[in-house]
């Protein structure tokens, strides 16, 4: 739809009607171009432990080798 | 629900009065022509039609006096100018509908042409005419020169409060006084929000009059008594509308808070009106066809444009501060 204006009147018309309205004294309304959207930084997600505390280094559990005993 | 027991034991057929006799419509409260006084201005019919869509408004201007000279004879010359300002109508609107005869029967006479056109007039046509009138007068006025100063008219932009509303109104009246606008017959159109503000300010001013003595009557309140104040829904006091279908407030429209006018400053000519109901025919596939069209417009008279004053604030809402 194309927005046209004549004095106090705004009309929105289809492409094939534009010429007819321009013949009646309507003019195209310039649509303000909004600024292009900038990519917003993604907020960092906080690491939380099971109890809700933040900034806690995750506990690293080392796998311990167990001696394999041969049972007879 | 009726049973033989509660209708006297007879076996009469139950009547549901709600479905059998409910022919009146349950609609919202109707709109009215708020600017009716401007549609009945005495200017309509005073000016000549050049053709079916143009009227011409005549005016004469003359030069002023000069010093007389007893010793010579000056050449006579024409010292007046006759001008015709053409105003061309351009607001041509139409509406139509089909009504199937069986719809009239099956809706128990609710969907009659009379009811349908009544609802159309009250809920669409009247407010649309009001929206057109106010926005066209505002547009014309802001593109017209003050005949005394030759400067383009500019609306007052003061944000209204109970403290300043009477002063703003007084300043609009003063502009009219200086423009030699008759004091009798001025009309002040305001949104209902502003009407409330006006009444509050008036109440405060009148109580101050009593406390400060009977001689200290607030002149501004007296001035308010000199005009006819008419409240209008705020949606019908905007500067710009979208008339694609019906009317709606356009983006960027401003709120008119005060519209002070003398009806002699406007003209609302109607060139052509047509309305007709055609009986069912083969062409209409057995349906009634209702059609109406009108060709009309609203103009202000440039030489009397001082008889129009506005207070307008930006944005969609009513410009008030408590």
PDB file of C-alpha atoms in Angstrom, chain A residues 5-65:
ATOM      1  CA  UNK A   5      -1.698  12.948   1.235  1.00  0.00           C
ATOM      2  CA  UNK A   6      -3.795  15.869   0.099  1.00  0.00           C
ATOM      3  CA  UNK A   7      -4.224  18.726   2.559  1.00  0.00           C
ATOM      4  CA  UNK A   8      -5.829  17.185   5.662  1.00  0.00           C
ATOM      5  CA  UNK A   9      -6.399  13.802   4.053  1.00  0.00           C
ATOM      6  CA  UNK A  10      -4.283  10.671   4.178  1.00  0.00           C
ATOM      7  CA  UNK A  11      -5.202   7.667   2.053  1.00  0.00           C
ATOM      8  CA  UNK A  12      -3.512   4.306   1.629  1.00  0.00           C
ATOM      9  CA  UNK A  13      -3.978   2.935  -1.869  1.00  0.00           C
ATOM     10  CA  UNK A  14      -2.701   0.045  -3.953  1.00  0.00           C
ATOM     11  CA  UNK A  15      -0.021   0.550  -6.613  1.00  0.00           C
ATOM     12  CA  UNK A  16      -2.476   0.625  -9.504  1.00  0.00           C
ATOM     13  CA  UNK A  17      -4.542   3.386  -7.867  1.00  0.00           C
ATOM     14  CA  UNK A  18      -1.643   5.764  -7.205  1.00  0.00           C
ATOM     15  CA  UNK A  19      -1.834   7.557 -10.554  1.00  0.00           C
ATOM     16  CA  UNK A  20      -5.559   8.135 -10.185  1.00  0.00           C
ATOM     17  CA  UNK A  21      -5.060   9.781  -6.791  1.00  0.00           C
ATOM     18  CA  UNK A  22      -2.067  11.813  -7.948  1.00  0.00           C
ATOM     19  CA  UNK A  23      -4.335  13.133 -10.691  1.00  0.00           C
ATOM     20  CA  UNK A  24      -6.674  14.323  -7.958  1.00  0.00           C
ATOM     21  CA  UNK A  25      -3.916  16.338  -6.309  1.00  0.00           C
ATOM     22  CA  UNK A  26      -2.561  13.798  -3.824  1.00  0.00           C
ATOM     23  CA  UNK A  27       1.172  13.486  -3.278  1.00  0.00           C
ATOM     24  CA  UNK A  28       3.240  10.652  -1.936  1.00  0.00           C
ATOM     25  CA  UNK A  29       4.065  10.751   1.758  1.00  0.00           C
ATOM     26  CA  UNK A  30       7.725  10.129   2.396  1.00  0.00           C
ATOM     27  CA  UNK A  31       8.002   7.370   4.933  1.00  0.00           C
ATOM     28  CA  UNK A  32      10.788   8.000   7.402  1.00  0.00           C
ATOM     29  CA  UNK A  33      13.354   5.255   7.210  1.00  0.00           C
ATOM     30  CA  UNK A  34      14.139   3.963  10.643  1.00  0.00           C
ATOM     31  CA  UNK A  35      17.816   3.472  11.480  1.00  0.00           C
ATOM     32  CA  UNK A  36      19.098  -0.012  10.690  1.00  0.00           C
ATOM     33  CA  UNK A  37      19.182  -2.223  13.692  1.00  0.00           C
ATOM     34  CA  UNK A  38      22.634  -2.808  15.135  1.00  0.00           C
ATOM     35  CA  UNK A  39      23.448  -6.259  16.403  1.00  0.00           C
ATOM     36  CA  UNK A  40      23.079  -6.163  20.152  1.00  0.00           C
ATOM     37  CA  UNK A  41      25.787  -7.792  22.299  1.00  0.00           C
ATOM     38  CA  UNK A  42      24.615 -11.016  23.775  1.00  0.00           C
ATOM     39  CA  UNK A  43      24.638 -10.755  27.571  1.00  0.00           C
ATOM     40  CA  UNK A  44      26.964 -13.193  29.302  1.00  0.00           C
ATOM     41  CA  UNK A  45      25.230 -15.963  31.107  1.00  0.00           C
ATOM     42  CA  UNK A  46      26.447 -16.463  34.611  1.00  0.00           C
ATOM     43  CA  UNK A  47      27.571 -19.823  35.731  1.00  0.00           C
ATOM     44  CA  UNK A  48      25.666 -20.896  38.748  1.00  0.00           C
ATOM     45  CA  UNK A  49      26.308 -23.792  41.005  1.00  0.00           C
ATOM     46  CA  UNK A  50      23.597 -25.873  42.472  1.00  0.00           C
ATOM     47  CA  UNK A  51      23.021 -23.452  45.340  1.00  0.00           C
ATOM     48  CA  UNK A  52      22.619 -20.378  43.164  1.00  0.00           C
ATOM     49  CA  UNK A  53      25.988 -18.831  43.989  1.00  0.00           C
ATOM     50  CA  UNK A  54      27.799 -17.191  41.115  1.00  0.00           C
ATOM     51  CA  UNK A  55      31.435 -16.753  40.215  1.00  0.00           C
ATOM     52  CA  UNK A  56      32.327 -20.035  41.684  1.00  0.00           C
ATOM     53  CA  UNK A  57      34.835 -22.067  39.838  1.00  0.00           C
ATOM     54  CA  UNK A  58      33.260 -25.267  38.792  1.00  0.00           C
ATOM     55  CA  UNK A  59      34.700 -28.060  40.756  1.00  0.00           C
ATOM     56  CA  UNK A  60      36.777 -30.289  38.628  1.00  0.00           C
ATOM     57  CA  UNK A  61      36.741 -33.854  39.614  1.00  0.00           C
ATOM     58  CA  UNK A  62      39.716 -35.853  38.563  1.00  0.00           C
ATOM     59  CA  UNK A  63      39.139 -39.384  37.646  1.00  0.00           C
ATOM     60  CA  UNK A  64      41.127 -41.517  40.001  1.00  0.00           C
ATOM     61  CA  UNK A  65      42.651 -44.724  38.928  1.00  0.00           C
TER      62      UNK A  65
END
